[in-house]
Amino acid sequence: MEKILDNNYYDLFISNSLIPEFSTGDNITWLNNDFSLLHVTKTDKQICDLGVYPYHIFSSLYTLTSVISPTHDVISSTQQQTDYRLLGQGVMIGVVDTGIDYQHPAFINRDRTSRIVSIWDQTIQDGEPPTGFTFGTEYTRAAINNALQYAEPLAAVPTTDDTGHGTAIASIIAGSPNEEQSFSGVVPNSNLIVVKLKEAKQNLKMIFCVPEEKRCYQESDIILGVRYLISTAQRLKRSIVICIALGSSQGSHDGRGILSTYLESLVRVPDIDVVVSAGNEGNSNRHYYGQNFAAPHAKDFQLNVSPQDRMFSMEIWPYVPGILSIEISTPNNETIPIINPTFDVCDQFNFPSSNSTVWINNMAFERGSGDQLILIRFRNPLPGIWYFHVQSTNDEPFSLHSWLPSGDLISNGTFFLLPNPDTTITSPGNSWRPLTATAYNQMTGNILDESGRGYTRSGLVKPDLAAPGFQIPCALPDNQYGTLTGTGAAAAHIAGSCAAVFEWTQGKGNFTYITGEQINLMLMRSARRDPNFLYPNNIWGYGIVDVPTLLDRLTGDRPI
């Protein structure tokens, strides 16, 4: 079995400069020009292996950022009406998600051929992987078209989308019109390249105390998926817009993760744009912000733990120069003694009276960011109110952020007692140059309560743009239609908008050289803004995406 698939091996990020030192011939998977995966086996895997190996070399875990509804009450159209007839002709749409129902009419031309250029299914291992990759199976357009001629297409091309999320995202961007369903994607003439992500390894879930049955995806697989999309589009010499409707609340929330830095580099390349969702953590009560600028420079805060949540993690990121110790008390007043910052110590604490176990890594220097990180992991935590006391070890003023996991990795019953809705944008939405999409209710004009809010932990303006994200019509597996709600739906809408701009610039020859970053900046400048608000702000970013206004400015005398 390939080591990247084998749960006996950890997949650890390393710099490519270290490959000569660690390579044994089959223990390296190349990710991009900067990083690779080092596959390391360990017989007796323990949660405190994060401590033996540093935090930043483990992949973060990602969850979906939209919710599907099977009902289809049409309340809006995804297409923006313009006089320019931009339907995505000649532009590729890349989707890294849960796969796609390639049999759905939303992705089939009138001549019964597919608009899907290729699918890389990371979960199927009995076919040929894409060139340059070592696992999964690639299905080309020829194979998909051939399968569509069969009574049972899945017998020839067995890739499916068992959640429907990837199908919904792809259809909002590029679904073919269906008058009976009052449905159309934003750019229905564009072609699709799709990656179906495999689920995260169980050993990675163990490291971050995620229950085995929870569905989530690992950062390294997303990076590989993006690389596949880019290589396919470049081989075909086409512009591509990549939509990532996934998010993680792990990490420093300032765009310094490995996936974030990779996406940063891509949008500065001509013909490539990346749109990511802001996440849906705005009203989940899973973010806490605290500060103390007066002696004795300590802070107390509380977390309610639900009986449903038997395993989860929590991260505390203080700002420089704060260096904090931590003390924790359980709901029945058992106390973990003060844990001072160290470099690689993982402390385990067992509470016999409640059968609870807590692991604490108080990292004075988290090597990926250079900041302090206090990582707390729980197994069988006693339900009720847990108490946290942090104190400056140097008796200096400090401030901190703390985040709980995203999506459905925990229940809504686990939350901070004094939560803060700001700084809740998930990774990679904290990246600087990729376009981060937030969602609003197009019926009321209000931002969705769940939409992630900025700014980033470093103060960068995010999100960038808002788009409709409430009950957006979409295709679902098995020839069904429904709706999608959340920032993932908004990201899909904006990805289609970026494809329309690529068609006008590249496809129609109006600009022969343009990067995704330049398109993003043009869309931000031409966004629709409410005169009652100040822009940019941490809720709406630069305003609501408005492609018609941008095109009017590009073709007229008004400045961009």
Coordinates of C-alpha atoms in Angstrom, one line a residue:
M1 CA 0.0 0.0 0.0
E2 CA 1.2 3.5 -0.8
K3 CA 2.5 5.1 2.4
I4 CA 0.3 8.2 1.8
L5 CA -2.7 5.9 2.2
D6 CA -1.3 3.7 5.0
N7 CA -2.5 4.7 8.5
N8 CA 0.7 3.2 9.9
Y9 CA 2.5 6.3 8.5
Y10 CA 2.2 9.9 9.6
D11 CA 2.3 12.4 6.7
L12 CA 4.6 15.2 7.8
F13 CA 5.4 18.5 6.0
I14 CA 9.0 19.1 5.3
S15 CA 10.9 21.7 3.3
N16 CA 12.1 20.4 -0.1
S17 CA 15.6 21.4 1.0
L18 CA 15.5 18.6 3.5
I19 CA 14.6 15.8 1.1
P20 CA 18.3 14.7 0.6
E21 CA 18.6 14.3 4.4
F22 CA 15.5 12.2 4.9
S23 CA 14.7 10.5 1.6
T24 CA 15.0 6.7 1.6
G25 CA 13.5 6.3 -1.9
D26 CA 9.8 5.7 -1.2
N27 CA 9.1 7.9 1.9
I28 CA 8.6 11.3 0.1
T29 CA 5.6 12.7 -1.7
W30 CA 6.3 15.9 -3.5
L31 CA 3.6 18.6 -2.9
N32 CA 4.9 21.8 -4.6
N33 CA 8.0 23.7 -5.2
D34 CA 8.5 24.4 -1.5
F35 CA 7.2 21.5 0.5
S36 CA 6.8 17.7 0.4
L37 CA 5.4 15.0 2.7
L38 CA 7.7 12.8 4.7
H39 CA 6.0 9.5 5.6
V40 CA 7.1 8.4 9.0
T41 CA 6.1 5.1 10.7
K42 CA 5.7 4.7 14.4
T43 CA 4.6 1.5 16.0
D44 CA 2.9 2.8 19.1
K45 CA 1.1 6.0 18.0
Q46 CA 0.3 8.4 20.9
I47 CA -1.4 11.8 21.1
C48 CA 1.9 13.2 22.5
D49 CA 3.6 12.3 19.2
L50 CA 2.7 16.0 18.6
G51 CA 5.5 17.1 20.8
V52 CA 7.9 14.6 19.5
Y53 CA 7.1 16.1 16.1
P54 CA 6.3 19.8 16.0
Y55 CA 2.8 21.1 15.5
H56 CA 3.4 22.9 12.1
I57 CA 4.5 19.7 10.3
F58 CA 1.1 18.0 10.8
S59 CA -1.7 18.8 8.3
S60 CA -4.7 20.8 9.6
L61 CA -8.1 19.2 9.3
Y62 CA -10.8 20.8 7.1
T63 CA -14.6 20.7 7.1
L64 CA -17.2 21.7 4.5
T65 CA -18.5 25.3 4.6
S66 CA -22.1 25.0 3.3
V67 CA -25.2 23.1 4.2
I68 CA -27.4 21.2 1.7
S69 CA -31.2 21.3 1.7
P70 CA -33.0 18.9 -0.6
T71 CA -35.9 21.2 -1.0
H72 CA -35.8 23.5 -4.1
D73 CA -37.7 26.7 -3.5
V74 CA -36.2 29.1 -6.1
I75 CA -35.6 32.4 -4.4
S76 CA -32.8 33.9 -6.6
S77 CA -30.7 33.3 -9.7
T78 CA -27.0 32.8 -9.5
Q79 CA -26.4 34.5 -12.8
Q80 CA -25.6 38.2 -13.0
Q81 CA -27.4 39.8 -15.9
T82 CA -25.1 41.8 -18.1
D83 CA -25.0 42.9 -21.7
Y84 CA -21.7 41.1 -22.3
R85 CA -22.9 37.5 -22.6
L86 CA -20.1 36.0 -20.5
L87 CA -20.8 32.3 -19.7
G88 CA -17.3 31.1 -19.0
Q89 CA -16.4 30.0 -22.5
G90 CA -12.8 28.7 -22.6
V91 CA -12.3 29.0 -18.8
M92 CA -11.6 26.0 -16.5
I93 CA -13.3 25.7 -13.1
G94 CA -11.4 23.7 -10.5
V95 CA -13.2 22.2 -7.6
V96 CA -11.5 20.4 -4.7
D97 CA -14.3 18.9 -2.6
T98 CA -16.3 15.7 -2.1
G99 CA -16.4 14.8 -5.8
I100 CA -19.1 15.2 -8.4
D101 CA -22.1 13.3 -9.8
Y102 CA -20.8 13.3 -13.4
Q103 CA -24.1 11.8 -14.6
H104 CA -26.1 14.9 -13.6
P105 CA -27.6 16.9 -16.5
A106 CA -26.0 20.0 -15.0
F107 CA -22.7 18.8 -16.3
I108 CA -23.7 17.3 -19.6
N109 CA -23.8 19.0 -23.0
R110 CA -26.8 18.7 -25.3
D111 CA -25.0 16.1 -27.4
R112 CA -24.7 13.9 -24.2
T113 CA -21.0 14.7 -23.8
S114 CA -19.5 15.8 -20.5
R115 CA -18.2 19.3 -19.6
I116 CA -15.9 17.7 -17.1
V117 CA -12.4 17.6 -18.4
S118 CA -11.2 15.1 -15.8
I119 CA -11.8 13.8 -12.3
W120 CA -9.1 12.8 -9.8
D121 CA -10.8 10.5 -7.3
Q122 CA -8.3 10.2 -4.4
T123 CA -10.5 7.4 -2.8
I124 CA -10.3 4.8 -5.6
Q125 CA -7.1 2.9 -5.9
D126 CA -7.7 0.3 -8.6
G127 CA -7.2 2.7 -11.6
E128 CA -4.3 4.8 -12.9
P129 CA -3.4 7.9 -10.9
P130 CA -2.7 11.1 -12.7
T131 CA 0.7 11.6 -14.2
G132 CA 3.0 12.8 -11.4
F133 CA 0.9 11.4 -8.6
T134 CA 1.0 8.1 -6.8
F135 CA -2.5 7.3 -5.6
G136 CA -6.1 7.6 -6.5
T137 CA -7.6 7.2 -10.0
E138 CA -7.9 9.7 -12.8
Y139 CA -10.9 9.6 -15.1
T140 CA -10.5 11.6 -18.3
R141 CA -13.2 13.2 -20.4
A142 CA -13.0 10.3 -22.9
A143 CA -13.6 7.8 -20.1
I144 CA -16.5 9.8 -18.7
N145 CA -18.1 10.2 -22.2
N146 CA -17.7 6.5 -22.8
A147 CA -19.4 5.7 -19.4
L148 CA -22.3 8.0 -20.2
Q149 CA -23.2 5.7 -23.2
Y150 CA -23.8 2.8 -20.8
A151 CA -27.0 1.9 -19.0
E152 CA -24.9 1.7 -15.8
P153 CA -22.2 4.4 -16.2
L154 CA -20.8 3.6 -12.7
A155 CA -19.7 0.2 -13.9
A156 CA -17.1 2.0 -16.2
V157 CA -16.4 5.1 -14.1
P158 CA -17.3 4.4 -10.5
T159 CA -16.5 7.8 -9.0
T160 CA -19.4 9.3 -7.0
D161 CA -20.2 12.2 -4.6
D162 CA -21.7 10.6 -1.5
T163 CA -22.4 13.9 0.3
G164 CA -23.5 16.1 -2.6
H165 CA -21.4 19.1 -1.4
G166 CA -18.9 19.0 -4.3
T167 CA -21.7 18.5 -6.9
A168 CA -23.6 21.5 -5.4
I169 CA -20.5 23.8 -5.4
A170 CA -19.6 22.8 -9.0
S171 CA -23.2 23.4 -10.2
I172 CA -23.5 26.8 -8.7
I173 CA -20.4 27.8 -10.6
A174 CA -20.9 26.0 -13.9
G175 CA -24.2 24.1 -13.9
S176 CA -26.1 23.9 -17.2
P177 CA -29.4 25.7 -17.4
N178 CA -32.6 23.9 -16.5
E179 CA -35.7 25.9 -17.2
E180 CA -38.0 23.5 -15.4
Q181 CA -35.9 23.9 -12.2
S182 CA -35.3 27.6 -12.8
F183 CA -31.7 26.8 -12.4
S184 CA -28.4 27.9 -14.0
G185 CA -24.8 28.1 -12.9
V186 CA -23.0 31.5 -13.1
V187 CA -20.9 30.4 -16.0
P188 CA -22.6 27.4 -17.6
N189 CA -20.3 27.2 -20.6
S190 CA -17.1 26.7 -18.6
N191 CA -15.5 23.3 -18.2
L192 CA -14.7 21.5 -15.0
I193 CA -11.7 19.8 -13.4
V194 CA -12.7 18.0 -10.2
V195 CA -10.8 16.5 -7.3
K196 CA -12.6 14.1 -4.9
L197 CA -10.7 14.3 -1.6
K198 CA -10.0 11.2 0.4
E199 CA -10.9 11.5 4.1
A200 CA -8.2 12.4 6.6
K201 CA -6.2 9.5 8.0
Q202 CA -7.3 8.1 11.4
N203 CA -3.8 8.8 12.8
L204 CA -4.2 12.5 12.1
K205 CA -7.7 12.5 13.7
M206 CA -6.1 10.8 16.7
I207 CA -3.5 13.5 17.0
F208 CA -6.1 16.2 17.1
C209 CA -8.7 14.3 19.1
V210 CA -11.3 14.1 16.3
P211 CA -13.7 11.2 16.6
E212 CA -13.1 8.5 14.0
E213 CA -16.6 8.8 12.5
K214 CA -16.3 12.5 11.8
R215 CA -15.8 13.4 8.2
C216 CA -12.9 15.8 7.5
Y217 CA -10.1 16.3 5.1
Q218 CA -6.4 16.9 5.5
E219 CA -4.4 19.9 4.3
S220 CA -1.9 17.9 2.4
D221 CA -4.5 16.2 0.2
I222 CA -6.0 19.6 -0.6
I223 CA -2.6 20.9 -1.7
L224 CA -2.1 17.8 -4.0
G225 CA -5.6 18.4 -5.4
V226 CA -4.8 22.1 -6.2
R227 CA -1.6 21.0 -7.9
Y228 CA -3.5 18.6 -10.0
L229 CA -6.0 21.3 -11.1
I230 CA -3.2 23.7 -12.0
S231 CA -1.1 21.1 -13.9
T232 CA -4.2 20.0 -15.9
A233 CA -5.2 23.6 -16.8
Q234 CA -1.7 24.5 -17.8
R235 CA -1.4 21.5 -20.0
L236 CA -4.5 22.6 -21.8
K237 CA -3.3 26.2 -21.8
R238 CA -6.5 27.5 -20.2
S239 CA -7.3 30.0 -17.5
I240 CA -8.6 28.4 -14.3
V241 CA -10.5 29.6 -11.3
I242 CA -10.2 27.3 -8.3
C243 CA -13.0 27.2 -5.6
I244 CA -12.2 25.9 -2.1
A245 CA -15.3 25.6 -0.1
L246 CA -13.5 24.1 2.9
G247 CA -12.2 25.6 6.1
S248 CA -10.2 24.9 9.3
S249 CA -10.1 26.7 12.6
Q250 CA -6.7 25.3 13.3
G251 CA -3.6 27.4 13.1
S252 CA -2.5 31.0 13.7
H253 CA -5.3 32.6 11.6
D254 CA -2.9 34.9 9.8
G255 CA -2.3 33.2 6.5
R256 CA 1.0 31.6 7.4
G257 CA -0.1 28.0 6.9
I258 CA 1.4 25.8 4.1
L259 CA -1.8 25.7 2.1
S260 CA -2.3 29.4 2.5
T261 CA 1.2 30.2 1.3
Y262 CA 0.8 27.9 -1.7
L263 CA -2.4 29.6 -2.8
E264 CA -0.7 33.0 -2.3
S265 CA 1.9 32.1 -4.8
L266 CA -0.7 30.8 -7.4
V267 CA -2.8 33.9 -7.7
R268 CA 0.3 35.9 -8.7
V269 CA 0.7 33.7 -11.8
P270 CA -1.2 34.7 -15.0
D271 CA -4.4 32.8 -15.7
I272 CA -4.9 31.4 -12.2
D273 CA -7.3 32.6 -9.6
V274 CA -8.4 31.1 -6.3
V275 CA -11.6 31.8 -4.3
V276 CA -12.0 30.5 -0.8
S277 CA -14.9 30.5 1.6
A278 CA -14.7 32.5 4.9
G279 CA -16.2 29.6 6.9
N280 CA -19.4 29.5 9.0
E281 CA -18.0 30.1 12.5
G282 CA -19.3 33.6 13.0
N283 CA -22.1 32.7 15.4
S284 CA -20.9 29.3 16.6
N285 CA -19.5 30.7 19.9
R286 CA -16.2 28.9 19.3
H287 CA -13.9 31.9 19.4
Y288 CA -12.7 33.7 22.5
Y289 CA -10.6 36.9 22.7
G290 CA -9.1 38.2 25.9
Q291 CA -6.6 40.7 27.1
N292 CA -5.2 42.2 30.3
F293 CA -3.1 45.3 30.3
A294 CA -3.0 45.7 34.1
A295 CA -1.2 43.9 36.9
P296 CA -1.3 41.1 37.8
H297 CA -1.6 40.4 34.0
A298 CA -3.8 37.3 34.2
K299 CA -7.1 36.3 32.5
D300 CA -9.8 33.8 33.3
F301 CA -12.3 32.4 30.8
Q302 CA -14.7 29.5 30.7
L303 CA -15.8 26.8 28.2
N304 CA -19.0 24.8 28.4
V305 CA -18.5 21.2 27.3
S306 CA -21.4 19.2 26.0
P307 CA -22.0 15.5 26.9
Q308 CA -22.0 14.8 23.2
D309 CA -18.4 15.8 22.7
R310 CA -16.1 13.1 23.9
M311 CA -13.0 14.2 22.0
F312 CA -11.9 17.6 20.7
S313 CA -9.0 20.1 20.8
M314 CA -8.7 23.8 21.6
E315 CA -5.9 26.2 20.6
I316 CA -4.8 29.4 22.4
W317 CA -2.6 31.9 20.4
P318 CA -1.2 34.8 22.5
Y319 CA 0.2 37.9 20.7
V320 CA 3.8 38.7 20.9
P321 CA 5.4 39.5 23.3
G322 CA 3.0 37.7 25.7
I323 CA 4.3 34.4 27.1
L324 CA 1.6 32.7 29.1
S325 CA 1.3 29.9 31.6
I326 CA -2.0 28.1 32.0
E327 CA -4.0 26.4 34.7
I328 CA -7.2 24.4 34.1
S329 CA -10.0 23.4 36.4
T330 CA -12.7 20.8 35.7
P331 CA -16.4 21.3 36.4
N332 CA -16.0 19.3 39.7
N333 CA -13.0 21.5 40.8
E334 CA -10.2 19.2 40.0
T335 CA -7.2 21.3 38.9
I336 CA -4.4 20.9 36.6
P337 CA -1.3 22.6 38.0
I338 CA 0.3 25.5 36.3
I339 CA 1.9 24.5 33.0
N340 CA 4.7 26.9 32.0
P341 CA 5.9 27.3 28.4
T342 CA 8.4 24.8 27.1
F343 CA 9.6 23.8 23.6
D344 CA 8.5 20.2 23.0
V345 CA 6.8 18.9 26.2
C346 CA 3.4 17.2 26.0
D347 CA 1.8 16.8 29.5
Q348 CA -0.9 14.3 30.1
F349 CA -3.4 14.6 33.0
N350 CA -5.8 11.9 34.1
F351 CA -8.8 12.6 36.4
P352 CA -9.9 9.3 38.0
S353 CA -13.1 10.8 39.4
S354 CA -14.5 11.7 36.0
N355 CA -12.4 9.5 33.7
S356 CA -11.3 12.6 31.8
T357 CA -7.9 13.0 30.1
V358 CA -6.3 16.2 29.0
W359 CA -3.1 16.7 27.1
I360 CA -1.4 20.1 27.1
N361 CA 1.4 21.4 24.8
N362 CA 2.4 24.8 26.0
M363 CA 4.7 25.7 23.1
A364 CA 6.8 28.8 23.9
F365 CA 7.8 28.8 20.2
E366 CA 5.5 27.3 17.6
R367 CA 8.0 26.8 14.8
G368 CA 5.7 27.4 11.9
S369 CA 4.7 30.9 13.1
G370 CA 7.2 31.8 15.7
D371 CA 4.4 32.5 18.2
Q372 CA 3.4 30.8 21.4
L373 CA 0.7 28.2 21.0
I374 CA -1.1 26.4 23.9
L375 CA -2.7 23.3 22.4
I376 CA -5.2 21.5 24.7
R377 CA -6.8 18.2 23.7
F378 CA -9.6 16.5 25.6
R379 CA -10.8 12.9 25.8
N380 CA -14.0 12.0 27.8
P381 CA -14.1 15.5 29.3
L382 CA -16.5 15.9 32.2
P383 CA -19.6 17.8 30.8
G384 CA -20.1 21.3 32.3
I385 CA -18.1 24.4 32.7
W386 CA -14.3 24.2 32.4
Y387 CA -12.2 27.0 33.8
F388 CA -9.0 28.4 32.2
H389 CA -6.5 30.7 34.0
V390 CA -3.7 32.2 31.9
Q391 CA -1.0 34.5 33.3
S392 CA 2.0 36.3 31.9
T393 CA 5.2 34.6 33.0
N394 CA 7.0 38.0 32.7
D395 CA 4.2 40.1 34.3
E396 CA 3.6 41.9 31.0
P397 CA 0.4 43.0 29.3
F398 CA -1.0 40.4 26.8
S399 CA -3.9 39.5 24.6
L400 CA -4.9 36.2 23.1
H401 CA -7.3 34.3 20.8
S402 CA -8.6 30.9 21.4
W403 CA -10.5 28.7 18.8
L404 CA -12.4 25.5 18.9
P405 CA -12.7 23.1 15.9
S406 CA -14.8 24.1 12.9
G407 CA -17.9 22.5 11.3
D408 CA -19.4 19.5 12.8
L409 CA -16.2 18.2 14.5
I410 CA -17.9 19.3 17.7
S411 CA -21.5 20.0 18.6
N412 CA -23.1 23.4 19.2
G413 CA -23.3 22.5 22.9
T414 CA -19.6 23.1 23.4
F415 CA -18.9 26.8 23.4
F416 CA -17.1 29.7 25.2
L417 CA -19.2 31.5 27.7
L418 CA -18.0 35.0 26.5
P419 CA -17.5 34.3 22.8
N420 CA -16.3 36.8 20.2
P421 CA -17.7 36.6 16.6
D422 CA -14.8 38.4 15.1
T423 CA -11.6 36.8 13.8
T424 CA -13.6 33.7 12.9
I425 CA -12.6 33.3 9.3
T426 CA -11.3 29.8 8.7
S427 CA -8.1 28.8 6.9
P428 CA -7.2 29.3 4.1
G429 CA -9.6 32.3 4.1
N430 CA -7.0 34.2 6.1
S431 CA -4.6 34.2 3.1
W432 CA -3.7 37.6 1.7
R433 CA -4.1 37.4 -2.1
P434 CA -6.7 34.6 -2.7
L435 CA -10.2 36.1 -2.7
T436 CA -12.1 35.3 0.5
A437 CA -15.9 35.1 0.1
T438 CA -18.5 35.8 2.8
A439 CA -22.2 35.2 2.4
Y440 CA -25.3 37.3 2.8
N441 CA -29.0 36.6 2.7
Q442 CA -30.1 38.1 -0.7
M443 CA -33.7 38.2 0.4
T444 CA -33.1 40.4 3.4
G445 CA -29.8 42.1 2.5
N446 CA -28.3 41.0 5.8
I447 CA -25.0 39.1 6.3
L448 CA -25.6 35.5 7.2
D449 CA -25.1 35.2 11.0
E450 CA -22.9 32.2 10.6
S451 CA -20.5 33.9 8.1
G452 CA -17.0 34.1 9.3
R453 CA -15.8 37.6 10.3
G454 CA -12.4 39.3 10.1
Y455 CA -10.1 40.7 10.5
T456 CA -7.2 38.1 10.5
R457 CA -5.2 37.8 13.7
S458 CA -2.5 40.0 12.1
G459 CA -5.1 42.7 11.2
L460 CA -5.4 42.0 7.5
V461 CA -8.7 43.0 5.9
K462 CA -10.7 39.8 5.4
P463 CA -13.2 38.9 4.0
D464 CA -12.8 40.5 0.6
L465 CA -16.3 40.3 -1.0
A466 CA -19.8 39.2 -0.1
A467 CA -22.0 37.2 -2.4
P468 CA -25.5 35.5 -2.1
G469 CA -25.3 32.5 0.2
F470 CA -28.8 31.7 1.4
Q471 CA -30.6 28.8 -0.2
I472 CA -28.8 29.1 -3.5
P473 CA -30.2 26.7 -6.1
C474 CA -27.9 23.8 -6.9
A475 CA -27.7 20.4 -8.4
L476 CA -27.5 17.4 -6.1
P477 CA -26.6 13.7 -6.8
D478 CA -29.1 11.3 -8.5
N479 CA -30.4 14.0 -10.9
Q480 CA -31.9 16.0 -8.0
Y481 CA -31.9 19.8 -7.3
G482 CA -31.9 21.6 -4.0
T483 CA -30.3 24.5 -2.3
L484 CA -27.0 25.3 -0.6
T485 CA -26.5 27.8 2.3
G486 CA -23.2 29.1 3.6
T487 CA -20.0 30.8 2.6
G488 CA -19.1 27.9 0.4
A489 CA -22.1 28.8 -1.8
A490 CA -21.0 32.4 -1.8
A491 CA -17.4 31.3 -2.8
A492 CA -18.9 29.3 -5.7
H493 CA -20.9 32.4 -6.9
I494 CA -17.7 34.6 -6.8
A495 CA -15.6 31.9 -8.5
G496 CA -18.1 32.1 -11.4
S497 CA -17.8 35.8 -11.4
C498 CA -14.0 35.5 -11.6
A499 CA -14.4 33.1 -14.6
A500 CA -16.6 35.6 -16.4
V501 CA -13.8 38.3 -15.9
F502 CA -11.2 35.8 -17.3
E503 CA -13.4 35.2 -20.3
W504 CA -13.7 39.0 -21.0
T505 CA -10.0 39.6 -20.5
Q506 CA -8.3 36.5 -21.8
G507 CA -11.0 34.8 -23.9
K508 CA -12.0 37.9 -25.7
G509 CA -8.5 39.3 -26.0
N510 CA -9.1 42.5 -24.0
F511 CA -6.1 41.8 -21.8
T512 CA -3.4 39.3 -22.8
Y513 CA -1.8 39.1 -19.4
I514 CA -3.7 39.1 -16.1
T515 CA -3.3 37.4 -12.8
G516 CA -5.9 36.2 -10.3
E517 CA -4.7 38.8 -7.8
Q518 CA -5.4 41.6 -10.4
I519 CA -8.9 40.2 -11.0
N520 CA -9.5 40.1 -7.3
L521 CA -8.5 43.7 -6.9
M522 CA -10.7 44.9 -9.8
L523 CA -13.7 43.1 -8.3
M524 CA -13.0 44.6 -4.9
R525 CA -12.8 48.1 -6.4
S526 CA -16.0 47.7 -8.3
A527 CA -18.0 46.1 -5.5
R528 CA -21.4 47.4 -4.5
R529 CA -21.2 49.3 -1.2
D530 CA -23.9 50.5 1.2
P531 CA -23.4 54.3 1.8
N532 CA -24.3 53.7 5.4
F533 CA -21.3 51.5 6.1
L534 CA -17.5 52.2 6.1
Y535 CA -15.4 50.0 3.8
P536 CA -13.5 47.9 4.0
N537 CA -14.8 46.3 7.2
N538 CA -14.5 42.9 8.9
I539 CA -18.1 41.8 8.0
W540 CA -18.6 42.8 4.3
G541 CA -15.0 43.3 3.2
Y542 CA -15.1 45.6 0.3
G543 CA -18.8 45.1 -0.5
I544 CA -21.0 42.9 -2.7
V545 CA -19.5 41.4 -5.8
D546 CA -20.8 43.3 -8.9
V547 CA -19.4 42.0 -12.2
P548 CA -21.7 44.3 -14.4
T549 CA -20.3 47.4 -12.8
L550 CA -16.7 46.1 -13.3
L551 CA -17.3 45.4 -17.0
D552 CA -19.0 48.8 -17.5
R553 CA -15.9 50.4 -16.0
L554 CA -13.6 48.3 -18.1
T555 CA -15.4 49.2 -21.3
G556 CA -16.2 52.8 -20.5
D557 CA -14.4 55.9 -19.5
R558 CA -14.8 55.4 -15.7
P559 CA -11.7 54.3 -13.8
I560 CA -11.5 50.8 -12.5

